[in-house]
PDB file of C-alpha atoms and ligand atoms in Angstrom:
ATOM      1  CA  MET A  22     -25.164  -0.858  -7.414  1.00 69.00           C
ATOM      2  CA  LYS A  23     -27.186  -3.419  -5.460  1.00 93.00           C
ATOM      3  CA  ILE A  24     -24.329  -5.788  -4.705  1.00 97.00           C
ATOM      4  CA  ILE A  25     -22.157  -2.981  -3.280  1.00 97.00           C
ATOM      5  CA  ASP A  26     -25.062  -1.759  -1.130  1.00 97.00           C
ATOM      6  CA  GLU A  27     -25.526  -5.279   0.218  1.00 97.00           C
ATOM      7  CA  ILE A  28     -21.785  -5.608   0.970  1.00 98.00           C
ATOM      8  CA  ASN A  29     -21.853  -2.277   2.787  1.00 97.00           C
ATOM      9  CA  ARG A  30     -24.909  -3.307   4.791  1.00 97.00           C
ATOM     10  CA  LEU A  31     -23.246  -6.591   5.850  1.00 98.00           C
ATOM     11  CA  LYS A  32     -20.003  -4.761   6.627  1.00 97.00           C
ATOM     12  CA  ALA A  33     -21.814  -2.385   8.978  1.00 97.00           C
ATOM     13  CA  GLU A  34     -23.779  -5.231  10.579  1.00 97.00           C
ATOM     14  CA  GLN A  35     -20.645  -7.327  11.168  1.00 96.00           C
ATOM     15  CA  HIS A  36     -18.226  -4.453  11.968  1.00 96.00           C
ATOM     16  CA  ALA A  37     -16.088  -5.634   9.068  1.00 97.00           C
ATOM     17  CA  ILE A  38     -13.233  -4.001   7.192  1.00 97.00           C
ATOM     18  CA  ILE A  39     -12.102  -4.933   3.676  1.00 97.00           C
ATOM     19  CA  LEU A  40      -8.369  -4.973   2.936  1.00 97.00           C
ATOM     20  CA  ALA A  41      -7.057  -5.476  -0.606  1.00 98.00           C
ATOM     21  CA  HIS A  42      -3.648  -5.990  -2.151  1.00 98.00           C
ATOM     22  CA  ASN A  43      -2.519  -3.753  -5.030  1.00 97.00           C
ATOM     23  CA  TYR A  44      -2.836  -6.713  -7.467  1.00 98.00           C
ATOM     24  CA  GLN A  45      -6.569  -7.204  -6.914  1.00 98.00           C
ATOM     25  CA  LEU A  46      -9.110  -6.634  -9.699  1.00 98.00           C
ATOM     26  CA  PRO A  47     -10.038  -2.932 -10.095  1.00 98.00           C
ATOM     27  CA  ASP A  48     -13.600  -3.305  -8.768  1.00 98.00           C
ATOM     28  CA  VAL A  49     -12.301  -5.195  -5.708  1.00 98.00           C
ATOM     29  CA  GLN A  50      -9.746  -2.431  -5.026  1.00 98.00           C
ATOM     30  CA  ASP A  51     -12.522   0.164  -5.362  1.00 97.00           C
ATOM     31  CA  LEU A  52     -14.600  -1.730  -2.830  1.00 97.00           C
ATOM     32  CA  ALA A  53     -11.834  -1.999  -0.224  1.00 98.00           C
ATOM     33  CA  ASP A  54     -11.428   0.263   2.800  1.00 97.00           C
ATOM     34  CA  PHE A  55      -7.669   0.044   2.352  1.00 97.00           C
ATOM     35  CA  THR A  56      -5.498  -1.058  -0.579  1.00 97.00           C
ATOM     36  CA  GLY A  57      -1.753  -1.497  -0.220  1.00 95.00           C
ATOM     37  CA  ASP A  58       1.413  -3.533  -0.574  1.00 94.00           C
ATOM     38  CA  SER A  59       2.311  -6.420   1.720  1.00 91.00           C
ATOM     39  CA  LEU A  60       4.065  -4.218   4.287  1.00 88.00           C
ATOM     40  CA  GLU A  61       1.273  -1.623   4.389  1.00 92.00           C
ATOM     41  CA  LEU A  62      -1.304  -4.401   4.747  1.00 93.00           C
ATOM     42  CA  SER A  63       0.652  -6.068   7.586  1.00 90.00           C
ATOM     43  CA  ARG A  64       0.909  -2.725   9.376  1.00 90.00           C
ATOM     44  CA  LYS A  65      -2.771  -2.047   8.807  1.00 92.00           C
ATOM     45  CA  ALA A  66      -3.601  -5.486  10.247  1.00 88.00           C
ATOM     46  CA  THR A  67      -2.080  -4.381  13.587  1.00 90.00           C
ATOM     47  CA  GLU A  68      -4.346  -1.311  13.788  1.00 93.00           C
ATOM     48  CA  ILE A  69      -7.725  -2.874  13.132  1.00 91.00           C
ATOM     49  CA  THR A  70     -10.567  -2.224  15.541  1.00 92.00           C
ATOM     50  CA  ALA A  71     -13.216  -3.957  13.384  1.00 94.00           C
ATOM     51  CA  ASP A  72     -14.384  -7.435  14.473  1.00 94.00           C
ATOM     52  CA  THR A  73     -14.094  -8.992  11.018  1.00 96.00           C
ATOM     53  CA  ILE A  74     -11.405  -8.623   8.344  1.00 96.00           C
ATOM     54  CA  VAL A  75     -12.197  -9.550   4.745  1.00 97.00           C
ATOM     55  CA  PHE A  76      -8.819 -10.075   3.124  1.00 97.00           C
ATOM     56  CA  CYS A  77      -8.791  -9.673  -0.658  1.00 98.00           C
ATOM     57  CA  GLY A  78      -5.391 -11.001  -1.590  1.00 98.00           C
ATOM     58  CA  VAL A  79      -3.744 -14.415  -1.397  1.00 98.00           C
ATOM     59  CA  TYR A  80      -3.802 -16.906   1.435  1.00 98.00           C
ATOM     60  CA  PHE A  81      -0.510 -16.004   3.153  1.00 97.00           C
ATOM     61  CA  MET A  82      -1.723 -12.394   3.468  1.00 96.00           C
ATOM     62  CA  ALA A  83      -4.981 -13.426   5.146  1.00 96.00           C
ATOM     63  CA  GLU A  84      -2.988 -15.813   7.320  1.00 97.00           C
ATOM     64  CA  THR A  85      -0.696 -12.943   8.409  1.00 96.00           C
ATOM     65  CA  ALA A  86      -3.765 -10.876   9.323  1.00 96.00           C
ATOM     66  CA  ALA A  87      -5.153 -13.859  11.295  1.00 96.00           C
ATOM     67  CA  ILE A  88      -1.840 -14.353  13.140  1.00 96.00           C
ATOM     68  CA  LEU A  89      -1.803 -10.665  14.108  1.00 95.00           C
ATOM     69  CA  ASN A  90      -5.489 -10.719  15.122  1.00 94.00           C
ATOM     70  CA  PRO A  91      -6.172 -14.027  16.874  1.00 94.00           C
ATOM     71  CA  ASP A  92      -9.360 -12.648  18.440  1.00 94.00           C
ATOM     72  CA  LYS A  93     -10.924 -11.473  15.161  1.00 95.00           C
ATOM     73  CA  THR A  94     -12.648 -13.286  12.313  1.00 97.00           C
ATOM     74  CA  VAL A  95     -10.580 -13.248   9.116  1.00 97.00           C
ATOM     75  CA  LEU A  96     -12.449 -14.101   5.920  1.00 97.00           C
ATOM     76  CA  ILE A  97     -10.891 -14.836   2.538  1.00 98.00           C
ATOM     77  CA  PRO A  98     -13.287 -14.607  -0.421  1.00 98.00           C
ATOM     78  CA  ASP A  99     -11.647 -17.551  -2.256  1.00 98.00           C
ATOM     79  CA  LEU A 100      -9.853 -20.233  -0.287  1.00 97.00           C
ATOM     80  CA  HIS A 101      -7.997 -21.336  -3.418  1.00 98.00           C
ATOM     81  CA  ALA A 102      -6.185 -18.001  -3.792  1.00 98.00           C
ATOM     82  CA  GLY A 103      -2.753 -19.331  -2.891  1.00 98.00           C
ATOM     83  CA  CYS A 104       0.725 -18.099  -3.750  1.00 98.00           C
ATOM     84  CA  PRO A 105       2.832 -20.603  -5.716  1.00 98.00           C
ATOM     85  CA  MET A 106       6.019 -18.935  -4.494  1.00 98.00           C
ATOM     86  CA  ALA A 107       4.987 -19.369  -0.845  1.00 98.00           C
ATOM     87  CA  ASP A 108       4.410 -23.065  -1.565  1.00 98.00           C
ATOM     88  CA  MET A 109       7.934 -23.510  -2.972  1.00 98.00           C
ATOM     89  CA  ILE A 110       9.318 -24.214   0.504  1.00 98.00           C
ATOM     90  CA  THR A 111       7.759 -26.264   3.291  1.00 98.00           C
ATOM     91  CA  ALA A 112       8.619 -26.049   6.989  1.00 98.00           C
ATOM     92  CA  GLY A 113      10.262 -29.497   6.715  1.00 98.00           C
ATOM     93  CA  GLN A 114      12.469 -28.332   3.842  1.00 98.00           C
ATOM     94  CA  LEU A 115      13.409 -25.218   5.792  1.00 98.00           C
ATOM     95  CA  ARG A 116      14.300 -27.287   8.878  1.00 98.00           C
ATOM     96  CA  ALA A 117      16.568 -29.486   6.738  1.00 98.00           C
ATOM     97  CA  PHE A 118      18.158 -26.369   5.145  1.00 98.00           C
ATOM     98  CA  LYS A 119      18.729 -24.899   8.628  1.00 98.00           C
ATOM     99  CA  ALA A 120      20.419 -28.138   9.695  1.00 98.00           C
ATOM    100  CA  GLU A 121      22.887 -27.649   6.797  1.00 98.00           C
ATOM    101  CA  HIS A 122      23.649 -24.114   8.056  1.00 98.00           C
ATOM    102  CA  PRO A 123      23.326 -24.400  11.835  1.00 97.00           C
ATOM    103  CA  HIS A 124      24.759 -20.939  12.617  1.00 97.00           C
ATOM    104  CA  ALA A 125      22.631 -19.012  10.155  1.00 98.00           C
ATOM    105  CA  LYS A 126      19.726 -16.725  11.040  1.00 98.00           C
ATOM    106  CA  VAL A 127      16.588 -17.173   8.928  1.00 98.00           C
ATOM    107  CA  VAL A 128      14.742 -14.331   7.229  1.00 98.00           C
ATOM    108  CA  CYS A 129      11.623 -15.259   5.276  1.00 98.00           C
ATOM    109  CA  TYR A 130       9.804 -13.176   2.713  1.00 98.00           C
ATOM    110  CA  VAL A 131       6.255 -12.584   3.966  1.00 97.00           C
ATOM    111  CA  ASN A 132       5.181 -14.607   0.884  1.00 97.00           C
ATOM    112  CA  SER A 133       5.525 -17.813   2.917  1.00 98.00           C
ATOM    113  CA  THR A 134       3.306 -20.137   4.946  1.00 98.00           C
ATOM    114  CA  ALA A 135       2.679 -19.645   8.678  1.00 98.00           C
ATOM    115  CA  GLU A 136       4.734 -22.822   9.308  1.00 98.00           C
ATOM    116  CA  VAL A 137       7.729 -21.364   7.450  1.00 98.00           C
ATOM    117  CA  LYS A 138       7.367 -18.057   9.323  1.00 98.00           C
ATOM    118  CA  ALA A 139       7.335 -20.058  12.565  1.00 98.00           C
ATOM    119  CA  GLU A 140      10.764 -21.492  11.610  1.00 98.00           C
ATOM    120  CA  SER A 141      12.175 -18.009  10.900  1.00 98.00           C
ATOM    121  CA  ASP A 142      13.826 -15.330  13.022  1.00 98.00           C
ATOM    122  CA  CYS A 143      12.269 -12.471  11.101  1.00 98.00           C
ATOM    123  CA  CYS A 144      10.012 -11.780   8.122  1.00 98.00           C
ATOM    124  CA  CYS A 145      10.410  -9.098   5.491  1.00 97.00           C
ATOM    125  CA  THR A 146       8.481  -7.704   2.545  1.00 96.00           C
ATOM    126  CA  SER A 147       9.850  -6.334  -0.701  1.00 96.00           C
ATOM    127  CA  GLY A 148       9.362  -2.853   0.808  1.00 95.00           C
ATOM    128  CA  ASN A 149      11.616  -3.348   3.848  1.00 96.00           C
ATOM    129  CA  ALA A 150      13.858  -6.322   2.916  1.00 97.00           C
ATOM    130  CA  VAL A 151      17.125  -4.389   2.565  1.00 98.00           C
ATOM    131  CA  ASN A 152      16.623  -2.571   5.878  1.00 97.00           C
ATOM    132  CA  ILE A 153      15.694  -5.774   7.705  1.00 98.00           C
ATOM    133  CA  LEU A 154      18.880  -7.461   6.468  1.00 98.00           C
ATOM    134  CA  ARG A 155      20.983  -4.519   7.759  1.00 98.00           C
ATOM    135  CA  HIS A 156      20.167  -5.864  11.236  1.00 98.00           C
ATOM    136  CA  TYR A 157      22.059  -9.083  10.428  1.00 98.00           C
ATOM    137  CA  GLU A 158      25.334  -7.528   9.299  1.00 97.00           C
ATOM    138  CA  GLY A 159      28.267  -9.893   9.803  1.00 97.00           C
ATOM    139  CA  GLN A 160      25.993 -12.917  10.375  1.00 98.00           C
ATOM    140  CA  ASP A 161      25.179 -15.835   8.081  1.00 98.00           C
ATOM    141  CA  VAL A 162      21.583 -15.523   6.878  1.00 98.00           C
ATOM    142  CA  ILE A 163      19.313 -17.988   5.093  1.00 98.00           C
ATOM    143  CA  PHE A 164      16.777 -16.133   2.941  1.00 98.00           C
ATOM    144  CA  VAL A 165      13.630 -17.918   1.700  1.00 98.00           C
ATOM    145  CA  PRO A 166      11.804 -18.435  -0.592  1.00 98.00           C
ATOM    146  CA  ASP A 167      12.403 -15.775  -3.303  1.00 98.00           C
ATOM    147  CA  GLN A 168      15.816 -16.090  -4.944  1.00 98.00           C
ATOM    148  CA  HIS A 169      15.300 -12.841  -6.893  1.00 98.00           C
ATOM    149  CA  LEU A 170      14.421 -10.625  -3.929  1.00 98.00           C
ATOM    150  CA  GLY A 171      17.279 -12.351  -2.080  1.00 98.00           C
ATOM    151  CA  THR A 172      19.696 -11.430  -4.881  1.00 98.00           C
ATOM    152  CA  VAL A 173      18.511  -7.799  -4.845  1.00 98.00           C
ATOM    153  CA  ILE A 174      19.182  -7.600  -1.095  1.00 98.00           C
ATOM    154  CA  ALA A 175      22.588  -9.295  -1.394  1.00 98.00           C
ATOM    155  CA  GLU A 176      23.666  -6.995  -4.247  1.00 98.00           C
ATOM    156  CA  THR A 177      22.370  -3.844  -2.552  1.00 98.00           C
ATOM    157  CA  LEU A 178      24.164  -4.612   0.704  1.00 98.00           C
ATOM    158  CA  GLY A 179      27.242  -6.171  -0.964  1.00 98.00           C
ATOM    159  CA  ARG A 180      26.921  -9.318   1.128  1.00 98.00           C
ATOM    160  CA  ASP A 181      26.232 -13.021   0.655  1.00 98.00           C
ATOM    161  CA  LEU A 182      22.936 -14.667   1.532  1.00 98.00           C
ATOM    162  CA  ILE A 183      22.129 -18.370   1.588  1.00 98.00           C
ATOM    163  CA  LEU A 184      19.287 -18.452  -0.926  1.00 98.00           C
ATOM    164  CA  TRP A 185      16.424 -20.840  -1.590  1.00 98.00           C
ATOM    165  CA  PRO A 186      15.579 -21.204  -5.312  1.00 98.00           C
ATOM    166  CA  GLY A 187      11.936 -20.044  -5.110  1.00 98.00           C
ATOM    167  CA  TYR A 188      10.454 -17.483  -7.501  1.00 98.00           C
ATOM    168  CA  CYS A 189       7.199 -15.845  -8.524  1.00 98.00           C
ATOM    169  CA  PRO A 190       5.773 -17.480 -11.682  1.00 98.00           C
ATOM    170  CA  THR A 191       3.961 -14.262 -12.608  1.00 98.00           C
ATOM    171  CA  HIS A 192       7.052 -12.037 -12.514  1.00 98.00           C
ATOM    172  CA  ALA A 193       9.038 -14.809 -14.249  1.00 98.00           C
ATOM    173  CA  ARG A 194       6.852 -14.273 -17.338  1.00 98.00           C
ATOM    174  CA  ILE A 195       8.178 -10.728 -17.792  1.00 98.00           C
ATOM    175  CA  GLN A 196      11.001 -10.596 -20.368  1.00 98.00           C
ATOM    176  CA  PRO A 197      13.772  -7.984 -20.735  1.00 98.00           C
ATOM    177  CA  ARG A 198      12.586  -7.285 -24.289  1.00 98.00           C
ATOM    178  CA  ASP A 199       9.160  -6.271 -22.911  1.00 98.00           C
ATOM    179  CA  ILE A 200      10.841  -3.308 -21.222  1.00 98.00           C
ATOM    180  CA  GLN A 201      13.305  -2.684 -24.066  1.00 98.00           C
ATOM    181  CA  GLU A 202      10.546  -2.484 -26.688  1.00 98.00           C
ATOM    182  CA  LEU A 203       8.444  -0.130 -24.551  1.00 98.00           C
ATOM    183  CA  LYS A 204      11.497   2.042 -23.876  1.00 98.00           C
ATOM    184  CA  ALA A 205      12.232   2.254 -27.600  1.00 98.00           C
ATOM    185  CA  ALA A 206       8.632   3.347 -28.268  1.00 98.00           C
ATOM    186  CA  HIS A 207       8.467   5.707 -25.236  1.00 98.00           C
ATOM    187  CA  PRO A 208      11.991   7.022 -24.623  1.00 98.00           C
ATOM    188  CA  ASP A 209      10.909   9.346 -21.770  1.00 98.00           C
ATOM    189  CA  ALA A 210       9.227   6.577 -19.774  1.00 98.00           C
ATOM    190  CA  VAL A 211      10.823   5.474 -16.498  1.00 98.00           C
ATOM    191  CA  ALA A 212      10.894   1.678 -16.113  1.00 98.00           C
ATOM    192  CA  LEU A 213       9.875   0.428 -12.665  1.00 98.00           C
ATOM    193  CA  ALA A 214      10.500  -3.252 -11.871  1.00 98.00           C
ATOM    194  CA  HIS A 215       9.480  -5.315  -8.858  1.00 98.00           C
ATOM    195  CA  PRO A 216      12.346  -7.138  -7.061  1.00 98.00           C
ATOM    196  CA  GLU A 217      10.558 -10.438  -7.808  1.00 98.00           C
ATOM    197  CA  CYS A 218      11.528  -9.922 -11.491  1.00 98.00           C
ATOM    198  CA  PRO A 219      14.473 -12.047 -12.684  1.00 98.00           C
ATOM    199  CA  LYS A 220      17.844 -10.285 -12.965  1.00 98.00           C
ATOM    200  CA  PRO A 221      17.879  -9.741 -16.788  1.00 98.00           C
ATOM    201  CA  VAL A 222      14.607  -7.788 -16.376  1.00 98.00           C
ATOM    202  CA  ARG A 223      15.877  -5.810 -13.394  1.00 98.00           C
ATOM    203  CA  MET A 224      19.004  -4.882 -15.347  1.00 98.00           C
ATOM    204  CA  VAL A 225      17.027  -3.028 -18.025  1.00 98.00           C
ATOM    205  CA  ALA A 226      14.807  -1.220 -15.472  1.00 98.00           C
ATOM    206  CA  ASP A 227      15.502   2.199 -13.948  1.00 98.00           C
ATOM    207  CA  GLN A 228      14.125   1.548 -10.451  1.00 98.00           C
ATOM    208  CA  ILE A 229      13.598  -1.628  -8.390  1.00 98.00           C
ATOM    209  CA  LEU A 230      10.612  -1.040  -6.104  1.00 97.00           C
ATOM    210  CA  SER A 231       7.864  -2.813  -4.161  1.00 96.00           C
ATOM    211  CA  THR A 232       4.326  -2.030  -5.310  1.00 96.00           C
ATOM    212  CA  GLY A 233       3.836   0.534  -2.521  1.00 95.00           C
ATOM    213  CA  GLN A 234       7.161   2.156  -3.387  1.00 97.00           C
ATOM    214  CA  MET A 235       6.082   2.306  -7.059  1.00 98.00           C
ATOM    215  CA  CYS A 236       2.962   4.237  -6.006  1.00 98.00           C
ATOM    216  CA  ARG A 237       5.017   6.744  -4.015  1.00 98.00           C
ATOM    217  CA  PHE A 238       7.669   7.047  -6.734  1.00 98.00           C
ATOM    218  CA  ALA A 239       5.115   7.667  -9.499  1.00 98.00           C
ATOM    219  CA  LYS A 240       3.447  10.396  -7.418  1.00 98.00           C
ATOM    220  CA  GLU A 241       6.669  12.185  -6.450  1.00 98.00           C
ATOM    221  CA  SER A 242       8.625  11.814  -9.697  1.00 98.00           C
ATOM    222  CA  PRO A 243       8.581  14.687 -12.219  1.00 98.00           C
ATOM    223  CA  ALA A 244       8.382  12.017 -14.959  1.00 98.00           C
ATOM    224  CA  MET A 245       5.046  11.779 -16.783  1.00 98.00           C
ATOM    225  CA  GLU A 246       5.377   8.279 -18.231  1.00 98.00           C
ATOM    226  CA  PHE A 247       6.219   4.911 -16.659  1.00 98.00           C
ATOM    227  CA  ILE A 248       6.686   1.289 -17.681  1.00 98.00           C
ATOM    228  CA  VAL A 249       5.344  -0.890 -14.873  1.00 98.00           C
ATOM    229  CA  ALA A 250       7.096  -4.257 -14.629  1.00 98.00           C
ATOM    230  CA  THR A 251       4.912  -6.003 -12.090  1.00 98.00           C
ATOM    231  CA  GLU A 252       1.496  -7.647 -11.871  1.00 98.00           C
ATOM    232  CA  GLU A 253      -1.007  -5.628 -13.927  1.00 98.00           C
ATOM    233  CA  GLY A 254      -3.400  -4.980 -11.007  1.00 98.00           C
ATOM    234  CA  LEU A 255      -1.172  -2.149  -9.791  1.00 98.00           C
ATOM    235  CA  LEU A 256      -1.950  -0.124 -12.939  1.00 98.00           C
ATOM    236  CA  HIS A 257      -5.456   0.618 -11.650  1.00 98.00           C
ATOM    237  CA  ARG A 258      -4.175   2.348  -8.514  1.00 98.00           C
ATOM    238  CA  LEU A 259      -1.356   4.144 -10.364  1.00 98.00           C
ATOM    239  CA  ARG A 260      -3.782   5.552 -12.949  1.00 98.00           C
ATOM    240  CA  LEU A 261      -6.351   6.506 -10.327  1.00 98.00           C
ATOM    241  CA  GLU A 262      -3.811   8.368  -8.189  1.00 98.00           C
ATOM    242  CA  ASN A 263      -2.021  10.023 -11.131  1.00 98.00           C
ATOM    243  CA  PRO A 264      -4.663  10.794 -13.779  1.00 98.00           C
ATOM    244  CA  GLU A 265      -2.321  13.155 -15.634  1.00 98.00           C
ATOM    245  CA  LYS A 266       0.442  10.531 -16.027  1.00 98.00           C
ATOM    246  CA  ILE A 267       0.808   7.589 -18.435  1.00 98.00           C
ATOM    247  CA  PHE A 268       1.465   4.019 -17.258  1.00 98.00           C
ATOM    248  CA  HIS A 269       2.384   1.252 -19.696  1.00 98.00           C
ATOM    249  CA  ARG A 270       1.562  -2.371 -18.882  1.00 98.00           C
ATOM    250  CA  VAL A 271       4.806  -4.301 -19.288  1.00 98.00           C
ATOM    251  CA  SER A 272       3.300  -7.505 -20.695  1.00 98.00           C
ATOM    252  CA  PRO A 273      -0.133  -9.098 -21.168  1.00 98.00           C
ATOM    253  CA  PHE A 274       1.274 -12.126 -19.315  1.00 98.00           C
ATOM    254  CA  ALA A 275       2.076 -10.327 -16.044  1.00 98.00           C
ATOM    255  CA  VAL A 276      -1.146 -11.528 -14.432  1.00 98.00           C
ATOM    256  CA  CYS A 277      -1.300 -13.492 -11.161  1.00 98.00           C
ATOM    257  CA  PRO A 278      -4.232 -15.909 -11.585  1.00 98.00           C
ATOM    258  CA  ASN A 279      -4.508 -16.353  -7.813  1.00 98.00           C
ATOM    259  CA  MET A 280      -4.895 -12.632  -7.175  1.00 98.00           C
ATOM    260  CA  LYS A 281      -7.660 -12.608  -9.792  1.00 98.00           C
ATOM    261  CA  LEU A 282      -9.722 -15.298  -8.033  1.00 98.00           C
ATOM    262  CA  THR A 283     -11.258 -12.698  -5.723  1.00 98.00           C
ATOM    263  CA  THR A 284     -14.347 -11.027  -7.147  1.00 98.00           C
ATOM    264  CA  VAL A 285     -16.928  -8.594  -5.755  1.00 98.00           C
ATOM    265  CA  GLU A 286     -19.489 -11.443  -5.780  1.00 98.00           C
ATOM    266  CA  LYS A 287     -17.196 -13.645  -3.660  1.00 98.00           C
ATOM    267  CA  VAL A 288     -16.726 -10.781  -1.189  1.00 98.00           C
ATOM    268  CA  LEU A 289     -20.503 -10.658  -0.819  1.00 98.00           C
ATOM    269  CA  PHE A 290     -20.802 -14.452  -0.397  1.00 98.00           C
ATOM    270  CA  CYS A 291     -18.058 -14.633   2.223  1.00 98.00           C
ATOM    271  CA  LEU A 292     -19.631 -11.845   4.288  1.00 98.00           C
ATOM    272  CA  ARG A 293     -23.060 -13.448   3.951  1.00 98.00           C
ATOM    273  CA  ASN A 294     -21.801 -16.916   4.956  1.00 98.00           C
ATOM    274  CA  ARG A 295     -19.027 -15.743   7.344  1.00 98.00           C
ATOM    275  CA  ALA A 296     -16.861 -18.244   5.420  1.00 98.00           C
ATOM    276  CA  PRO A 297     -14.270 -19.286   4.396  1.00 98.00           C
ATOM    277  CA  GLN A 298     -12.451 -18.286   7.588  1.00 98.00           C
ATOM    278  CA  VAL A 299      -8.687 -18.348   8.057  1.00 97.00           C
ATOM    279  CA  HIS A 300      -7.341 -19.782  11.338  1.00 95.00           C
ATOM    280  CA  VAL A 301      -3.755 -20.461  12.323  1.00 97.00           C
ATOM    281  CA  GLU A 302      -3.307 -22.919  15.161  1.00 96.00           C
ATOM    282  CA  GLU A 303      -1.229 -22.011  18.215  1.00 94.00           C
ATOM    283  CA  PRO A 304       1.718 -22.584  18.758  1.00 93.00           C
ATOM    284  CA  ILE A 305       2.512 -22.116  15.025  1.00 98.00           C
ATOM    285  CA  ALA A 306       0.743 -18.745  15.157  1.00 98.00           C
ATOM    286  CA  ASP A 307       2.676 -17.737  18.270  1.00 98.00           C
ATOM    287  CA  ARG A 308       6.069 -18.496  16.683  1.00 98.00           C
ATOM    288  CA  ALA A 309       5.113 -16.924  13.349  1.00 98.00           C
ATOM    289  CA  ARG A 310       3.835 -13.825  15.211  1.00 97.00           C
ATOM    290  CA  ARG A 311       7.295 -13.318  16.732  1.00 98.00           C
ATOM    291  CA  ALA A 312       8.893 -13.234  13.263  1.00 98.00           C
ATOM    292  CA  ILE A 313       6.248 -10.783  11.984  1.00 97.00           C
ATOM    293  CA  HIS A 314       6.520  -8.573  15.080  1.00 97.00           C
ATOM    294  CA  GLN A 315      10.298  -8.516  14.702  1.00 98.00           C
ATOM    295  CA  MET A 316       9.830  -7.263  11.139  1.00 97.00           C
ATOM    296  CA  LEU A 317       7.328  -4.601  12.212  1.00 96.00           C
ATOM    297  CA  ALA A 318       9.597  -3.444  15.036  1.00 97.00           C
ATOM    298  CA  TRP A 319      12.410  -2.886  12.520  1.00 97.00           C
ATOM    299  CA  SER A 320      10.249  -1.247   9.821  1.00 91.00           C
TER     300      SER A 320
HETATM  301  P1  13P B 405       4.384  -6.083  -2.600  1.00 75.03           P
HETATM  302  O1  13P B 405       3.042  -5.540  -2.896  1.00 75.03           O
HETATM  303  O2  13P B 405       4.689  -6.057  -1.161  1.00 75.03           O
HETATM  304  O3  13P B 405       5.435  -5.421  -3.444  1.00 75.03           O
HETATM  305  O4  13P B 405       4.345  -7.661  -2.952  1.00 75.03           O
HETATM  306  C1  13P B 405       4.220  -8.169  -4.210  1.00 75.03           C
HETATM  307  C2  13P B 405       3.658  -9.531  -4.262  1.00 75.03           C
HETATM  308  O5  13P B 405       3.986 -10.332  -5.103  1.00 75.03           O
HETATM  309  C3  13P B 405       2.648  -9.945  -3.320  1.00 75.03           C
HETATM  310  O6  13P B 405       2.273 -11.227  -3.618  1.00 75.03           O
HETATM  311 FE1  SF4 B 406       2.618 -15.107  -5.333  1.00 75.03          FE
HETATM  312 FE2  SF4 B 406       3.664 -13.908  -7.464  1.00 75.03          FE
HETATM  313 FE3  SF4 B 406       1.034 -14.045  -7.242  1.00 75.03          FE
HETATM  314 FE4  SF4 B 406       2.474 -12.436  -5.616  1.00 75.03          FE
HETATM  315  S1  SF4 B 406       2.234 -12.225  -7.823  1.00 75.03           S
HETATM  316  S2  SF4 B 406       0.805 -13.826  -5.040  1.00 75.03           S
HETATM  317  S3  SF4 B 406       4.348 -13.670  -5.371  1.00 75.03           S
HETATM  318  S4  SF4 B 406       2.448 -15.769  -7.454  1.00 75.03           S
END
């Protein structure tokens, strides 16, 4: 295909690498050098030797890559690919919340702006959240912005967390009956739900897992059939890696419109134009980097 050849030519010319999140469109995932969940992508961003990173995901992910690679060019194919959950708390709101709880540590979900990360002691992803919070045993902790992931952590560890009422609008569209109806039709299917799903959905699922954990679970499980309660983009990778297994889409509404803004054509344009680029100004980047490095050190 001509467009892929041209992308590959520009990639070689610019020493570029393409990273993609598991929710990206299938042809974007196929194009990427590496596809993963937020934790895997953050780790990958610390190992990059290429000069240019094309980040196919949403803005906070590209921003994290830029914070970890201040000397590299980070391109995002569509500047409008934001995350509504990340925008549910501003740095000013977090500062005011901290003032209400002056002794509390702050852990922020990586789905947050650089400014919010800069106000935090540590970041986490859905793949390492419970383990990160083990490091704060016996201490008051503010957790932002996802109330649902925060509740999963609190329930798993049997502790309280001071939660911010943010949520993912895409996972909020998944209903418990979506899983119940699929289970009734496919009684052997194992229901996997992302921790961003609201509690009534999580309660009817068999496993609560990040997208990367879902990939590992599906591969290692003897089960042959799965209900996948997360954004539909993950189905492509699950089906590709497990051609003999069956994966049911939980709902036609579990689509993140921001993740779908990235297309193969936009990848080509951004490499051709070396734009849009993602920059994070120091000292915000410096403070946010500390919170990300703390997470990586504990993961
Ligand atoms: P993970 O891929 O880390 O599970 O994150 C899900 C998500 O919503 C990213 O925006
Ligand atoms: Fe944000 Fe939800 Fe989309 Fe992930 S799926 S980018 S949390 S809106």
